[in-house]
Amino acid sequence: MPRHRQKQEKKHRESEIPVGSFSDIAFLLIIYFMVATTLVKVKSITADLPTGQKQPQAQLDKTPTVNLRGSEVYFNDNKLTLDELNKRLDALDLSDKPGDKRVVMLESSDETPYELYFKTLAAISANGGVVALVEEEAKK
Amino acid sequence: MRKRGRKKRKPVPIPVASMGDIAFLLIIFFMLLSDFAKDRDLPIELPRSQEVQKTKATVAARVAIDENATVYLDGERVGGAKDVEWGVRALLARTVTDDQRHVQFKCDSKLSREKFEPVLKAIAEAGGVIEAVGEQP
């Protein structure tokens, strides 16, 4: 076989990548993602818990304090319900006050359930308060 | 006079050459924007409150405590509050603004304070802004 003919034949061969099924694969992947994806709508409250040192006692006395004892709520040592707490916090107009005046102390006993804690946090945050957690003194 | 039905319409070819490109663009879009929920199947009964709102912030980390008081950070089980603090601190190390420091916090509604408060404090100590997750009643 002459050499120049061999060369000609080689030129005629065209290699093609089969891409016909690419779109099918792609759409299958899309359907997979669309079926497997769940758009999670998370609902939450933003609780701003500043970190810092203990304030002097005089200043602590002026700061509104919410105390959770078991399933009971106390605001400045007065027992009340969550609705009443909401009204009392609303009356304080915390959102209009500067940063350090918006602090609400949150104290709780060991047996306080998270449900009540969360509702109290939500009430304080909704009324513009900044929550400061009160730590128990280390037992001597 | 024209006879009906004689005129044959030419078949109109639908251009499908770019379908693959569009499809792959959509795949890339989904892959980039998908954020797989890592703590969906944990046994957590969320607390209920009227005040909860749809979370607007993008969270930098997810902390969860299930009904057995097991603590999870981004879906991985961790030892306790100290591990959460170090983990969150590491995740927030590159953040600049407060908007980037939101940490999602999920906790079972029946857990007592002694179980969840150390974790809350750990997140606060690490510089996180807590997004406490709840449900509407």
Short mmCIF file of C-alpha atoms in Angstrom, two decimals:
data_model
loop_
_atom_site.label_atom_id
_atom_site.label_comp_id
_atom_site.label_asym_id
_atom_site.label_seq_id
_atom_site.Cartn_x
_atom_site.Cartn_y
_atom_site.Cartn_z
CA MET A 1 0.00 0.00 0.00
CA PRO A 2 1.46 3.35 -0.96
CA ARG A 3 2.37 5.62 1.92
CA HIS A 4 0.50 8.72 0.76
CA ARG A 5 -2.81 6.75 0.71
CA GLN A 6 -2.33 5.67 4.29
CA LYS A 7 -1.91 9.27 5.31
CA GLN A 8 -5.09 10.28 3.50
CA GLU A 9 -7.12 7.59 5.29
CA LYS A 10 -5.87 8.77 8.63
CA LYS A 11 -7.08 12.26 7.89
CA HIS A 12 -10.59 11.07 7.19
CA ARG A 13 -11.01 9.41 10.55
CA GLU A 14 -12.68 11.83 12.90
CA SER A 15 -12.95 11.01 16.57
CA GLU A 16 -16.01 12.42 18.33
CA ILE A 17 -16.82 12.37 22.00
CA PRO A 18 -20.39 11.16 22.45
CA VAL A 19 -22.10 14.00 24.29
CA GLY A 20 -25.67 13.12 23.37
CA SER A 21 -26.41 11.63 26.76
CA PHE A 22 -24.77 14.43 28.75
CA SER A 23 -27.96 16.40 29.12
CA ASP A 24 -29.80 13.28 30.30
CA ILE A 25 -27.17 12.66 32.99
CA ALA A 26 -27.22 16.31 33.96
CA PHE A 27 -30.98 16.43 34.30
CA LEU A 28 -30.94 13.23 36.34
CA LEU A 29 -28.47 14.88 38.71
CA ILE A 30 -30.65 17.99 38.90
CA ILE A 31 -33.69 15.89 39.75
CA TYR A 32 -31.63 14.11 42.42
CA PHE A 33 -30.59 17.42 43.99
CA MET A 34 -34.10 18.82 43.83
CA VAL A 35 -35.62 15.74 45.47
CA ALA A 36 -32.90 15.34 48.09
CA THR A 37 -32.71 19.00 49.05
CA THR A 38 -34.91 20.15 51.89
CA LEU A 39 -35.10 23.85 52.39
CA VAL A 40 -34.91 24.16 56.16
CA LYS A 41 -36.76 27.13 57.54
CA VAL A 42 -35.15 27.63 60.92
CA LYS A 43 -36.89 29.87 63.39
CA SER A 44 -34.92 31.26 66.28
CA ILE A 45 -34.34 34.11 68.68
CA THR A 46 -31.09 36.02 68.84
CA ALA A 47 -29.75 36.05 72.36
CA ASP A 48 -26.90 38.44 72.89
CA LEU A 49 -24.93 37.12 75.85
CA PRO A 50 -22.04 39.44 76.57
CA THR A 51 -19.02 38.05 78.31
CA GLY A 52 -17.38 40.04 81.02
CA GLN A 53 -16.50 40.45 84.65
CA LYS A 54 -18.93 40.70 87.50
CA GLN A 55 -20.29 44.19 88.05
CA PRO A 56 -20.05 45.99 91.38
CA GLN A 57 -22.95 45.25 93.75
CA ALA A 58 -24.36 48.80 93.58
CA GLN A 59 -24.78 48.58 89.83
CA LEU A 60 -26.18 45.05 90.04
CA ASP A 61 -28.93 46.31 92.34
CA LYS A 62 -30.23 48.68 89.68
CA THR A 63 -30.21 46.14 86.87
CA PRO A 64 -33.54 44.39 86.24
CA THR A 65 -33.24 40.76 87.24
CA VAL A 66 -35.27 37.81 86.05
CA ASN A 67 -35.05 34.81 88.32
CA LEU A 68 -36.16 31.35 87.25
CA ARG A 69 -36.78 29.01 90.15
CA GLY A 70 -37.92 25.67 88.80
CA SER A 71 -40.97 26.53 86.72
CA GLU A 72 -41.63 29.87 88.44
CA VAL A 73 -40.62 33.28 87.11
CA TYR A 74 -39.62 36.18 89.35
CA PHE A 75 -38.90 39.70 88.15
CA ASN A 76 -37.04 41.81 90.70
CA ASP A 77 -38.15 39.28 93.33
CA ASN A 78 -41.83 39.53 92.34
CA LYS A 79 -43.46 36.34 91.16
CA LEU A 80 -45.27 36.69 87.85
CA THR A 81 -46.28 34.85 84.68
CA LEU A 82 -44.47 35.05 81.35
CA ASP A 83 -47.15 37.37 79.94
CA GLU A 84 -46.73 39.70 82.88
CA LEU A 85 -42.95 39.54 82.45
CA ASN A 86 -43.38 40.58 78.83
CA LYS A 87 -45.46 43.59 79.90
CA ARG A 88 -42.97 44.58 82.58
CA LEU A 89 -40.06 44.37 80.14
CA ASP A 90 -42.03 46.29 77.53
CA ALA A 91 -42.64 49.05 80.07
CA LEU A 92 -38.88 49.41 80.58
CA ASP A 93 -38.40 50.56 76.93
CA LEU A 94 -35.08 48.76 76.77
CA SER A 95 -34.69 49.13 73.00
CA ASP A 96 -34.45 52.92 73.35
CA LYS A 97 -31.70 52.77 75.96
CA PRO A 98 -27.92 52.69 75.41
CA GLY A 99 -26.06 49.38 75.44
CA ASP A 100 -25.17 49.03 79.12
CA LYS A 101 -28.67 50.07 80.25
CA ARG A 102 -30.26 47.30 78.22
CA VAL A 103 -28.77 44.52 80.30
CA VAL A 104 -31.22 42.19 82.03
CA MET A 105 -29.78 39.72 84.52
CA LEU A 106 -30.99 36.17 84.12
CA GLU A 107 -30.59 33.91 87.08
CA SER A 108 -31.87 30.37 87.18
CA SER A 109 -31.88 27.33 89.40
CA ASP A 110 -30.42 23.99 88.31
CA GLU A 111 -33.80 22.37 87.72
CA THR A 112 -35.08 25.10 85.38
CA PRO A 113 -36.17 23.42 82.12
CA TYR A 114 -34.86 24.78 78.80
CA GLU A 115 -38.44 25.45 77.63
CA LEU A 116 -38.94 28.13 80.31
CA TYR A 117 -35.39 29.42 79.89
CA PHE A 118 -35.93 29.79 76.14
CA LYS A 119 -39.25 31.62 76.61
CA THR A 120 -37.62 34.01 79.06
CA LEU A 121 -34.67 34.60 76.73
CA ALA A 122 -37.16 35.21 73.92
CA ALA A 123 -39.11 37.70 76.03
CA ILE A 124 -35.98 39.63 76.99
CA SER A 125 -34.61 39.67 73.43
CA ALA A 126 -37.98 40.64 71.92
CA ASN A 127 -38.14 43.64 74.25
CA GLY A 128 -34.66 44.82 73.27
CA GLY A 129 -32.79 43.49 76.28
CA VAL A 130 -29.29 42.10 76.43
CA VAL A 131 -29.12 38.99 78.59
CA ALA A 132 -26.43 38.67 81.23
CA LEU A 133 -26.23 35.26 82.83
CA VAL A 134 -25.69 35.23 86.55
CA GLU A 135 -23.23 32.63 87.72
CA GLU A 136 -23.46 31.09 91.13
CA GLU A 137 -20.64 31.86 93.51
CA ALA A 138 -18.23 28.97 93.81
CA LYS A 139 -18.99 27.00 96.95
CA LYS A 140 -16.25 27.27 99.55
CA MET B 1 -58.74 26.91 -5.16
CA ARG B 2 -56.34 25.25 -2.77
CA LYS B 3 -56.76 21.76 -1.52
CA ARG B 4 -56.68 21.22 2.18
CA GLY B 5 -54.17 18.90 3.75
CA ARG B 6 -51.80 18.96 0.89
CA LYS B 7 -49.41 21.40 2.33
CA LYS B 8 -46.90 19.60 4.48
CA ARG B 9 -45.23 21.53 7.19
CA LYS B 10 -41.54 21.31 7.51
CA PRO B 11 -40.44 19.74 10.82
CA VAL B 12 -39.11 22.44 13.11
CA PRO B 13 -35.96 21.28 14.89
CA ILE B 14 -35.81 22.20 18.57
CA PRO B 15 -32.33 23.41 19.47
CA VAL B 16 -31.16 21.06 22.22
CA ALA B 17 -27.43 21.54 21.88
CA SER B 18 -27.24 23.95 24.80
CA MET B 19 -29.50 21.90 27.10
CA GLY B 20 -26.51 20.08 28.58
CA ASP B 21 -24.75 23.35 29.34
CA ILE B 22 -27.83 24.77 31.05
CA ALA B 23 -28.28 21.57 33.02
CA PHE B 24 -24.69 21.55 34.23
CA LEU B 25 -24.95 25.22 35.19
CA LEU B 26 -28.00 24.34 37.29
CA ILE B 27 -26.12 21.45 38.90
CA ILE B 28 -23.20 23.70 39.80
CA PHE B 29 -25.67 26.22 41.22
CA PHE B 30 -27.34 23.58 43.44
CA MET B 31 -24.01 22.11 44.54
CA LEU B 32 -22.63 25.48 45.56
CA LEU B 33 -25.72 26.70 47.37
CA SER B 34 -26.76 23.48 49.07
CA ASP B 35 -26.03 23.41 52.76
CA PHE B 36 -26.59 19.93 54.09
CA ALA B 37 -28.29 19.92 57.46
CA LYS B 38 -25.96 17.98 59.71
CA ASP B 39 -28.14 17.74 62.82
CA ARG B 40 -31.58 17.04 61.43
CA ASP B 41 -32.07 13.59 62.86
CA LEU B 42 -31.04 14.29 66.44
CA PRO B 43 -33.66 13.49 69.10
CA ILE B 44 -34.42 17.08 70.06
CA GLU B 45 -37.82 18.45 70.97
CA LEU B 46 -37.54 22.17 70.38
CA PRO B 47 -39.06 24.69 72.79
CA ARG B 48 -42.02 26.76 71.64
CA SER B 49 -42.42 30.51 71.80
CA GLN B 50 -44.44 33.23 70.09
CA GLU B 51 -41.32 35.37 69.75
CA VAL B 52 -39.39 33.13 67.35
CA GLN B 53 -38.72 34.55 63.92
CA LYS B 54 -37.27 33.15 60.75
CA THR B 55 -33.49 33.20 61.08
CA LYS B 56 -31.96 35.80 58.79
CA ALA B 57 -28.34 35.42 59.78
CA THR B 58 -25.96 32.91 58.26
CA VAL B 59 -24.66 30.71 61.03
CA ALA B 60 -20.98 29.97 61.42
CA ALA B 61 -21.48 26.90 63.61
CA ARG B 62 -24.24 24.64 64.86
CA VAL B 63 -24.38 23.42 68.41
CA ALA B 64 -27.01 20.94 69.56
CA ILE B 65 -27.83 19.13 72.79
CA ASP B 66 -30.15 16.16 72.53
CA GLU B 67 -32.52 14.70 75.12
CA ASN B 68 -29.69 12.60 76.59
CA ALA B 69 -27.59 15.75 77.12
CA THR B 70 -25.14 14.69 74.40
CA VAL B 71 -23.49 17.74 72.86
CA TYR B 72 -22.89 18.07 69.12
CA LEU B 73 -20.83 20.63 67.26
CA ASP B 74 -21.64 20.80 63.55
CA GLY B 75 -23.19 17.34 63.76
CA GLU B 76 -20.16 15.76 65.43
CA ARG B 77 -20.41 14.50 68.98
CA VAL B 78 -18.14 16.40 71.37
CA GLY B 79 -17.14 15.90 74.98
CA GLY B 80 -18.75 18.93 76.55
CA ALA B 81 -18.82 22.69 76.96
CA LYS B 82 -15.06 23.12 76.82
CA ASP B 83 -14.87 21.33 73.46
CA VAL B 84 -17.68 23.56 72.18
CA GLU B 85 -15.82 26.65 73.29
CA TRP B 86 -12.61 25.64 71.50
CA GLY B 87 -14.47 24.45 68.43
CA VAL B 88 -16.56 27.61 68.09
CA ARG B 89 -13.52 29.78 68.82
CA ALA B 90 -11.68 28.07 65.97
CA LEU B 91 -14.61 28.46 63.60
CA LEU B 92 -15.01 32.14 64.45
CA ALA B 93 -11.29 32.88 64.23
CA ARG B 94 -11.50 34.29 60.71
CA THR B 95 -14.68 36.32 61.24
CA VAL B 96 -14.63 40.08 61.29
CA THR B 97 -18.13 41.41 61.95
CA ASP B 98 -20.82 40.39 64.46
CA ASP B 99 -23.03 39.22 61.60
CA GLN B 100 -20.54 36.44 60.92
CA ARG B 101 -20.52 35.21 64.51
CA HIS B 102 -23.99 33.72 64.75
CA VAL B 103 -24.03 30.25 66.25
CA GLN B 104 -27.15 28.12 65.98
CA PHE B 105 -28.13 26.54 69.27
CA LYS B 106 -30.61 23.68 69.48
CA CYS B 107 -31.52 22.12 72.79
CA ASP B 108 -34.15 19.70 73.98
CA SER B 109 -36.89 21.58 75.83
CA LYS B 110 -36.88 19.22 78.82
CA LEU B 111 -33.19 19.52 79.66
CA SER B 112 -32.34 21.22 82.93
CA ARG B 113 -30.17 24.29 83.29
CA GLU B 114 -27.13 22.47 84.64
CA LYS B 115 -26.92 20.59 81.31
CA PHE B 116 -27.39 23.41 78.78
CA GLU B 117 -26.13 26.57 80.46
CA PRO B 118 -22.42 25.63 80.44
CA VAL B 119 -22.73 25.16 76.66
CA LEU B 120 -24.50 28.51 76.24
CA LYS B 121 -21.75 30.16 78.26
CA ALA B 122 -19.10 28.38 76.22
CA ILE B 123 -20.56 29.79 72.99
CA ALA B 124 -20.68 33.27 74.51
CA GLU B 125 -17.10 32.93 75.77
CA ALA B 126 -15.97 31.93 72.29
CA GLY B 127 -17.50 35.13 70.93
CA GLY B 128 -20.59 33.65 69.32
CA VAL B 129 -23.96 35.36 69.02
CA ILE B 130 -26.50 32.71 69.97
CA GLU B 131 -29.36 31.89 67.65
CA ALA B 132 -31.54 29.77 69.92
CA VAL B 133 -33.76 27.65 67.71
CA GLY B 134 -37.40 27.14 68.63
CA GLU B 135 -40.80 26.55 67.11
CA GLN B 136 -43.96 28.56 67.00
CA PRO B 137 -46.79 27.07 69.06
#
